[in-house]
Short mmCIF file of C-alpha atoms in Angstrom, two decimals:
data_model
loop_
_atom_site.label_atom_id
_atom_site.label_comp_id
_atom_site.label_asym_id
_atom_site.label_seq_id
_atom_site.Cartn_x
_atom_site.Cartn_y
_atom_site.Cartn_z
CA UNK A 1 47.04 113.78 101.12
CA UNK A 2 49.29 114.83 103.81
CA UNK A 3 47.84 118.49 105.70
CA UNK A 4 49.86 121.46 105.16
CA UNK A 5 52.72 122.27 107.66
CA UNK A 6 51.57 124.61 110.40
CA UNK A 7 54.08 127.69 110.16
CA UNK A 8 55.62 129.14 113.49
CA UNK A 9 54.28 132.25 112.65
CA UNK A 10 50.38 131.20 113.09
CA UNK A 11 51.44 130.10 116.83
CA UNK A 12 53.37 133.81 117.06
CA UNK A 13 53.39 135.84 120.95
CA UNK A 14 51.60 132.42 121.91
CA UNK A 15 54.37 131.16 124.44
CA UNK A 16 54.95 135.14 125.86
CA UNK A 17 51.43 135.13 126.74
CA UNK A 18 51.42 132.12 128.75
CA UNK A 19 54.59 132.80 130.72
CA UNK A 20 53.09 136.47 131.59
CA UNK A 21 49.67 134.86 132.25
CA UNK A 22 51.50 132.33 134.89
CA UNK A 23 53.46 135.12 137.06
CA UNK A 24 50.86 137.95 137.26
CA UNK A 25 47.70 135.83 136.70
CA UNK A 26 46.13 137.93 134.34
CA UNK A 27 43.50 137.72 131.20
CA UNK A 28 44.42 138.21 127.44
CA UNK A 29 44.17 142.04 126.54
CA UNK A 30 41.46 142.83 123.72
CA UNK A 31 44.78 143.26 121.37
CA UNK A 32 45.91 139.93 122.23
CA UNK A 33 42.31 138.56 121.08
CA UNK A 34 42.55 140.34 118.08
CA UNK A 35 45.36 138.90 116.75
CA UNK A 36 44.74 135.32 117.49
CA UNK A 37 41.31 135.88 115.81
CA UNK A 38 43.64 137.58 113.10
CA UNK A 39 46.10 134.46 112.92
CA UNK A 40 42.98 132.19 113.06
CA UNK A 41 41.91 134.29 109.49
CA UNK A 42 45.08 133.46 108.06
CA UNK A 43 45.22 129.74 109.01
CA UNK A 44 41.57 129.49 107.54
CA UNK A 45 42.90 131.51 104.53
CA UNK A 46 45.63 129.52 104.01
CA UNK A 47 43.60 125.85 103.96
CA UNK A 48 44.87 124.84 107.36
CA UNK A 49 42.46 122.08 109.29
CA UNK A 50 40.74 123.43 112.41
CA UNK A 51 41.24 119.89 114.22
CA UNK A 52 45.44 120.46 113.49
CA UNK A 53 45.76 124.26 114.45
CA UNK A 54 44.21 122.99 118.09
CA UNK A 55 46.69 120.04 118.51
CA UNK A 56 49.26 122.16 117.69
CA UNK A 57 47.99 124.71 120.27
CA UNK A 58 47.90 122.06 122.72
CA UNK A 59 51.34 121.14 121.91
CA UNK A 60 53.00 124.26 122.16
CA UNK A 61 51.01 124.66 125.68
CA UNK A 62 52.67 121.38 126.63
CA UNK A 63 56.32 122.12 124.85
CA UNK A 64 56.23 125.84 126.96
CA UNK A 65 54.25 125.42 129.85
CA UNK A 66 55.53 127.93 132.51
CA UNK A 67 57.91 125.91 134.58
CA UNK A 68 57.72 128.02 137.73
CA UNK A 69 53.64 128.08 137.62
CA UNK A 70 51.98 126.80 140.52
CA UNK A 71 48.43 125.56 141.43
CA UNK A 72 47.26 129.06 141.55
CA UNK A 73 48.97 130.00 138.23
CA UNK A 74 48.10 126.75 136.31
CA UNK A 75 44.47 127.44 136.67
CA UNK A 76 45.28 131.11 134.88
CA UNK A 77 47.65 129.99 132.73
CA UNK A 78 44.61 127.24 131.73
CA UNK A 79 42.34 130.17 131.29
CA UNK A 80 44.50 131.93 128.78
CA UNK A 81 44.91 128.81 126.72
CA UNK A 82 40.91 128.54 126.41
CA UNK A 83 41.07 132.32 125.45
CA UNK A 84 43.75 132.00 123.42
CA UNK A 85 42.40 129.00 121.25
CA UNK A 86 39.20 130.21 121.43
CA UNK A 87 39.85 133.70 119.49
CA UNK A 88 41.69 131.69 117.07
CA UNK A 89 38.77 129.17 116.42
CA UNK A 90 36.47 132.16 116.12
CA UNK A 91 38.83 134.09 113.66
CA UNK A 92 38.88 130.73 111.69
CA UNK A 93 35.30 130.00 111.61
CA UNK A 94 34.55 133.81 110.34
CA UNK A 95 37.35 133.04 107.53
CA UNK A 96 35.42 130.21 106.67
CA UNK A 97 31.74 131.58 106.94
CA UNK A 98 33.12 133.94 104.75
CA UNK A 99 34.75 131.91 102.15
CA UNK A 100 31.35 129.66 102.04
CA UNK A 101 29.74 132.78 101.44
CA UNK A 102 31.74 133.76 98.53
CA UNK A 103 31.60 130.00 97.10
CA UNK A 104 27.69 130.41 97.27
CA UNK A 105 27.91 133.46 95.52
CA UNK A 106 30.28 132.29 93.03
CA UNK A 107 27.94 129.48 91.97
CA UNK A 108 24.38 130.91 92.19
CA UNK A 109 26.05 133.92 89.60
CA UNK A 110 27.63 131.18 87.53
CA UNK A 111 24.42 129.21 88.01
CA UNK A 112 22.26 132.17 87.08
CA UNK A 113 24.66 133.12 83.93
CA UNK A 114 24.20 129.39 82.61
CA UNK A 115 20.75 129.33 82.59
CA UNK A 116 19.76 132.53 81.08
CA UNK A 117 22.97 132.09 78.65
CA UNK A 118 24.52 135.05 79.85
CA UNK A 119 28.03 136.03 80.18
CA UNK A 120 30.84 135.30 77.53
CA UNK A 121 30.19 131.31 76.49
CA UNK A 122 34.38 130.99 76.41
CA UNK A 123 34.85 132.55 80.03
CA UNK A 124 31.26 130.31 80.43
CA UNK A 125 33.09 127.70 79.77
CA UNK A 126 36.48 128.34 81.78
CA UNK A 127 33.92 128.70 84.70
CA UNK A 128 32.10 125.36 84.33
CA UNK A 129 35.04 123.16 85.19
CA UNK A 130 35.29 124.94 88.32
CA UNK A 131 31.91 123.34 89.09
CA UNK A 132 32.75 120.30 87.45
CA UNK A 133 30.78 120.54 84.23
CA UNK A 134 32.52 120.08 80.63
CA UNK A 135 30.39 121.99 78.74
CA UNK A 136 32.49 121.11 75.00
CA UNK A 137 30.20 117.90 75.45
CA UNK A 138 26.85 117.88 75.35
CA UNK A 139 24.54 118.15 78.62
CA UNK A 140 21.01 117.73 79.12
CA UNK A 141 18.47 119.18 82.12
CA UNK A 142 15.94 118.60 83.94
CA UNK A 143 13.11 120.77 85.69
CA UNK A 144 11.24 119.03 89.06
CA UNK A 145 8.16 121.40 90.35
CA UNK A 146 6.24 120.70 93.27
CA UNK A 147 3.47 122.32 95.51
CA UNK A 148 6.24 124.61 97.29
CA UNK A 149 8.64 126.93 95.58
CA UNK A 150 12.33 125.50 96.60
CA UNK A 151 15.83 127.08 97.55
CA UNK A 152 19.21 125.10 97.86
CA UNK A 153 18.67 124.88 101.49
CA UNK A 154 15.27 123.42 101.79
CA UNK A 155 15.08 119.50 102.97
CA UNK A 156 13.86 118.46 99.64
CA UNK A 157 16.80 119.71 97.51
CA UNK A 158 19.23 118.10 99.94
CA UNK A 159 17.73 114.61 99.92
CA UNK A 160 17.21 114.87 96.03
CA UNK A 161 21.36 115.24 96.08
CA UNK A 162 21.93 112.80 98.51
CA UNK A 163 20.31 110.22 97.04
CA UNK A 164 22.09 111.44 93.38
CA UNK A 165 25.20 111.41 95.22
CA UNK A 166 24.78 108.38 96.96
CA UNK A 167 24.22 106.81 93.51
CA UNK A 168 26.74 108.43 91.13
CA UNK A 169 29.20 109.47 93.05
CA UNK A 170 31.96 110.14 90.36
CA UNK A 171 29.74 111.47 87.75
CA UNK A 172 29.90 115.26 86.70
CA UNK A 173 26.76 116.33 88.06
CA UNK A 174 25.33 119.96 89.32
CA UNK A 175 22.19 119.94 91.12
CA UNK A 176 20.32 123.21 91.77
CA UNK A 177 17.26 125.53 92.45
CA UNK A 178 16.12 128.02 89.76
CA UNK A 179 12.74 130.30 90.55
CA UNK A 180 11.61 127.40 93.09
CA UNK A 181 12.37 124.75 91.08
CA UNK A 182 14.99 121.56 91.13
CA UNK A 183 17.36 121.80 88.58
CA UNK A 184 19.63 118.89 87.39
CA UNK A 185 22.38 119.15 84.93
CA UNK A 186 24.25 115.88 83.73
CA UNK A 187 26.45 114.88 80.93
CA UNK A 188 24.29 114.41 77.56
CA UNK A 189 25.51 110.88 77.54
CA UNK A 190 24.33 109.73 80.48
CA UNK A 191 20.38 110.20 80.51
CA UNK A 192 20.18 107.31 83.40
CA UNK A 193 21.32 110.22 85.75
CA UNK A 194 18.34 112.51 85.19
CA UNK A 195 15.77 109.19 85.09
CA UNK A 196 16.72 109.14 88.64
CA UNK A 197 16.79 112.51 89.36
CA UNK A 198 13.51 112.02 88.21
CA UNK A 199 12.13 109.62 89.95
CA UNK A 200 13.61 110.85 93.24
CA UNK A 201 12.09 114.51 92.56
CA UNK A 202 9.00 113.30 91.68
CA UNK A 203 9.12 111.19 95.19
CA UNK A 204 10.79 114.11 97.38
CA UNK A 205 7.63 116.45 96.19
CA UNK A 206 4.97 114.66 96.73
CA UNK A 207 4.03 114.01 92.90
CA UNK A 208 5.89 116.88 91.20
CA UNK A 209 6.11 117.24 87.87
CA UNK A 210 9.47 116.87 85.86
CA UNK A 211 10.62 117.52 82.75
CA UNK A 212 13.68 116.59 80.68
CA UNK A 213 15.24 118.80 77.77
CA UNK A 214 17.23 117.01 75.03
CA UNK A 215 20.55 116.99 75.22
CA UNK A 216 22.95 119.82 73.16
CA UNK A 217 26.22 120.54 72.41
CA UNK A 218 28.21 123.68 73.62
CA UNK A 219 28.16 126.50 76.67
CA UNK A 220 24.67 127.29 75.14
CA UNK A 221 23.80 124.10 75.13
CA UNK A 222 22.15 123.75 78.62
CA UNK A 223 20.40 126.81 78.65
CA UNK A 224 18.85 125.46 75.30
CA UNK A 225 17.68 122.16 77.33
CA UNK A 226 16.94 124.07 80.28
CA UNK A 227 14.75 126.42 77.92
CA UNK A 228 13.21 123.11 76.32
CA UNK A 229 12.53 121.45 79.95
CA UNK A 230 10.28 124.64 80.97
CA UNK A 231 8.44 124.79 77.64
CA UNK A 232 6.94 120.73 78.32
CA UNK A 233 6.33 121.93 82.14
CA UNK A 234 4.36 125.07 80.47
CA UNK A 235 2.85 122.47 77.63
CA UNK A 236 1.68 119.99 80.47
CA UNK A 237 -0.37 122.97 82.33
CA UNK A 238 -1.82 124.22 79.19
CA UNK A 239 -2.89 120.36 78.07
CA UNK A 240 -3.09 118.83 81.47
CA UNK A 241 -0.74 116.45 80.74
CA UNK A 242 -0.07 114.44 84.21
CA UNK A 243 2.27 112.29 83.42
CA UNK A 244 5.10 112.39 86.07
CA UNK A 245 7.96 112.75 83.61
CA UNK A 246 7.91 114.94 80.37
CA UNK A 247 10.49 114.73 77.69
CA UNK A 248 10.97 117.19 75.77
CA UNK A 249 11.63 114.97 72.77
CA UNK A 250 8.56 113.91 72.67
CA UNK A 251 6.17 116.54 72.47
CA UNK A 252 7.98 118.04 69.00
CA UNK A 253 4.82 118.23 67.63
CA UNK A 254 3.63 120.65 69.77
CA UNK A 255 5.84 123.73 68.63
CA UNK A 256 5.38 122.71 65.36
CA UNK A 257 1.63 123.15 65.73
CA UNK A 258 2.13 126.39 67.10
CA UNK A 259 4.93 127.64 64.46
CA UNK A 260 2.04 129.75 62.21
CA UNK A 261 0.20 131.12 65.42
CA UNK A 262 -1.81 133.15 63.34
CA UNK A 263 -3.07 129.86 61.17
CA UNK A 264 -3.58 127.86 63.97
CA UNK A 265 -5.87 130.82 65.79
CA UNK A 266 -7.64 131.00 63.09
CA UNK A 267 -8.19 127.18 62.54
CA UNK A 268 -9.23 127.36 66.56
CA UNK A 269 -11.53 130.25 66.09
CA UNK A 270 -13.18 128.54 62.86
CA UNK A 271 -13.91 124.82 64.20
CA UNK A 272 -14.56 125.66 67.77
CA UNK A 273 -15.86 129.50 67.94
CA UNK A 274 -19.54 128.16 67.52
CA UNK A 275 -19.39 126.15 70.75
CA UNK A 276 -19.51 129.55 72.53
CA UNK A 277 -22.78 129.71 71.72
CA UNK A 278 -23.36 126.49 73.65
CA UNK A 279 -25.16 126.69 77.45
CA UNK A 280 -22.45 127.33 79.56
CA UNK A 281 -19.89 128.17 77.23
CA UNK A 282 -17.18 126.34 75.27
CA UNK A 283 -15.28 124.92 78.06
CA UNK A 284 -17.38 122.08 78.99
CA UNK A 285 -17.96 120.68 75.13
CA UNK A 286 -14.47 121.69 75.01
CA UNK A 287 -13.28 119.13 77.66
CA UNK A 288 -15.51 116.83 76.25
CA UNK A 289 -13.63 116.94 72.95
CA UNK A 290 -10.31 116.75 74.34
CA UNK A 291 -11.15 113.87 76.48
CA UNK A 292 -12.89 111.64 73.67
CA UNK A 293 -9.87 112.63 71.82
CA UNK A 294 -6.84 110.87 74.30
CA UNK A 295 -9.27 107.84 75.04
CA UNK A 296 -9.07 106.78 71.08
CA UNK A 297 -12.58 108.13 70.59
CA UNK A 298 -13.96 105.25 72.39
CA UNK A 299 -16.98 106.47 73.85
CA UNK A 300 -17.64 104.38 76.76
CA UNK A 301 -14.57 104.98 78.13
CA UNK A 302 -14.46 109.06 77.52
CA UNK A 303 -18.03 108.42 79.73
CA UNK A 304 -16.24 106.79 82.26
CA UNK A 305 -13.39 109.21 82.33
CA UNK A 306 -16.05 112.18 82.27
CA UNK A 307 -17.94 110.33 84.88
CA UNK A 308 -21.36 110.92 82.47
CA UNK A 309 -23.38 108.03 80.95
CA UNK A 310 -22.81 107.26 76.76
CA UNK A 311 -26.10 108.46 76.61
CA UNK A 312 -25.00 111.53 77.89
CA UNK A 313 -21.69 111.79 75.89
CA UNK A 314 -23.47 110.85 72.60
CA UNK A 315 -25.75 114.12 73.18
CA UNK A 316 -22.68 116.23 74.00
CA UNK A 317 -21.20 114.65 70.74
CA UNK A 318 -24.36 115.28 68.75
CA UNK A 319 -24.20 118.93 69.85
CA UNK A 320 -20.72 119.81 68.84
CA UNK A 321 -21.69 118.51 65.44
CA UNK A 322 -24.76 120.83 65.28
CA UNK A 323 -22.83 123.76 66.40
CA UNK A 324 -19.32 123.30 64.32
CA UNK A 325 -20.53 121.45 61.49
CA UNK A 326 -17.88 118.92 61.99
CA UNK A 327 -18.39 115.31 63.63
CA UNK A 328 -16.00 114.28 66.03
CA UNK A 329 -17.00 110.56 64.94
CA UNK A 330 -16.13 110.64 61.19
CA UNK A 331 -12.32 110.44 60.40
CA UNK A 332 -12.75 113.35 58.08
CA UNK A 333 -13.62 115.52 60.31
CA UNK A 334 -11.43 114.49 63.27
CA UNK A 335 -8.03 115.50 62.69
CA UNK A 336 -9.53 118.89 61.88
CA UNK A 337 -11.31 119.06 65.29
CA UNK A 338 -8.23 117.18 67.14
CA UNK A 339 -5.46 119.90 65.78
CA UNK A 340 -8.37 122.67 66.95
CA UNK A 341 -8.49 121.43 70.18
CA UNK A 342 -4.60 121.05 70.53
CA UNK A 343 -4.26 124.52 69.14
CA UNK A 344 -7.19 125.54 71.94
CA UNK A 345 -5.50 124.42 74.72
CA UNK A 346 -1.83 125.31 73.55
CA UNK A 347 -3.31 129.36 72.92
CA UNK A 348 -5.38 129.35 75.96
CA UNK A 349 -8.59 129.40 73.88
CA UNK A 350 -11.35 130.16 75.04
CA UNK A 351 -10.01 132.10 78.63
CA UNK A 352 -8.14 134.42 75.99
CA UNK A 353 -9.70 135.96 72.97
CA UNK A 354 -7.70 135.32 69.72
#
């Protein structure tokens, strides 16, 4: 694309201040700095390249170099033009520095409005093509944590998107930070996009955490798969789930569990309340339960996992039974004790009463 013509008037008073600079030798007043800084504003303002505006400088300093200067005079007259371009540069640099600013506003509001759902979702909507995002079509998200709360400037952000850019360039693709966390949004239809988001956030933070939200339709769509990818981080902490990438689609069964709250505290509260009464408390029988549980109730390797001997295990087993009634080795009993323990660690049973 060809740059935009330089108009005279950006280069205005230039050529009068180097003829007056050559015969009395003097320095560009404070008025005269003003208004190149003022000019350099306008050139910024008006999408002009830096690297042109000088060239043209230098041009015009060629096209109306003083003829009558001498050696004395061309070392004055050389002075003025490093004032000269200088004041202009800095005037265009401001215009920029503010522009950025603005642009960084612009998105961490429209950011901010997206993810909480805020704002009109038609004017939403007018908004997200700005930022390249279609949001008519369905878009998913996903959430990266790590040991260090993040902002769009930090290292780690920055090589997350390089590596995303550096990958798929021409997809529609916003990459954040949201309350010290990475934030990817990508087209619905393209879930290999947040697999490597994943994979690179979970590299960039030394073992973070990620999860993905389904993808939904719609300007409320994101903030619903946003809202879904910070439910299966929650889920993870209150299950200590480590696996390095949650989706959200697969841990359904979770909410659906806690739908009733009310039944399921008082399922938790009936099958597990007694092991309160055990020597130091229900946590540890607790653990024991929920471990036996994810190794497919195979007891040598809940031992291992545990780091106790069988022998050990089968007492801890044999105690539960005698203080809930319910044995965690017959299948009658252990879907009953399984959903309890679920429901335990999903209502932060026992640190909070129910």
């Amino acid at each position: 694309m060809a740059e935009p013509e330089i108009p005279e008037r950006l280069l205005e008073g230039y050529a009068r201040i180097l003829a007056e600079v050559a015969v009395t030798g003097r320095r560009l007043t404070r008025e005269e700095l003003e208004t190149r800084r003022q000019l350099g504003r306008e050139a910024a303002e008006a999408g002009h390249q830096l690297r042109a505006l000088v060239r043209r400088h230098l041009a015009e300093t060629r096209a109306d170099w003083p003829g009558a200067a001498g050696a004395s005079s061309t070392d004055a007259v050389l002075g003025a033009v490093e004032q000269a371009v200088d004041a202009f540069a800095d005037g265009f640099e401001r215009a920029q520095r503010l522009t950025v600013r603005r642009e960084e506003a612009a998105r961490r509001e429209f950011i901010d409005d997206l993810l909480y759902g805020r704002s009109d979702l038609g004017r939403l909507a007018e908004r997200a093509t700005r930022f390249g995002l279609r949001l008519s079509r369905a878009h998913a998200v996903a959430v990266a944590t790590g040991p260090e709360a993040y902002t769009e400037s930090d290292a780690v952000p920055r090589s997350v998107e390089a590596a995303l850019l550096a990958r798929f360039s021409g997809r529609k693709i916003l990459l954040t930070t949201k309350d010290g966390r990475l934030v990817c949004i990508a087209p619905g239809s393209q879930p290999d996009v947040l697999r490597y988001f994943a994979k690179q956030a979970h590299a960039a933070t030394d073992g973070g955490q990620v999860a993905v939200g389904r993808p939904h339709r719609g300007p409320g769509g994101v903030v619903h798969s946003y809202d879904e990818a910070l439910e299966a981080l929650d889920l993870a902490r209150r299950m200590t789930l480590d696996e390095p990438v949650l989706y959200a689609a697969d841990l359904l069964v979770y909410p659906v569990l806690t739908r009733d709250r009310q039944a399921m505290a008082e399922l938790v509260r009936s099958e597990l309340g007694p092991l309160k009464e055990a020597r130091g408390g229900a946590e540890p029988l607790l653990r024991t339960l929920s471990v036996y549980f994810d190794a497919g109730c195979v007891a040598a390797e809940t031992a291992r996992r545990l780091s106790l001997s069988v022998r050990a295990l089968t007492y801890r087993l044999e105690r539960i039974h005698q203080l809930t009634g319910s044995d965690p080795s017959d299948p009658m009993h252990r879907y009953t004790l399984q959903t309890a323990v679920i429901g335990a660690r999903l209502l932060d049973w026992p640190e909070k009463d129910l």
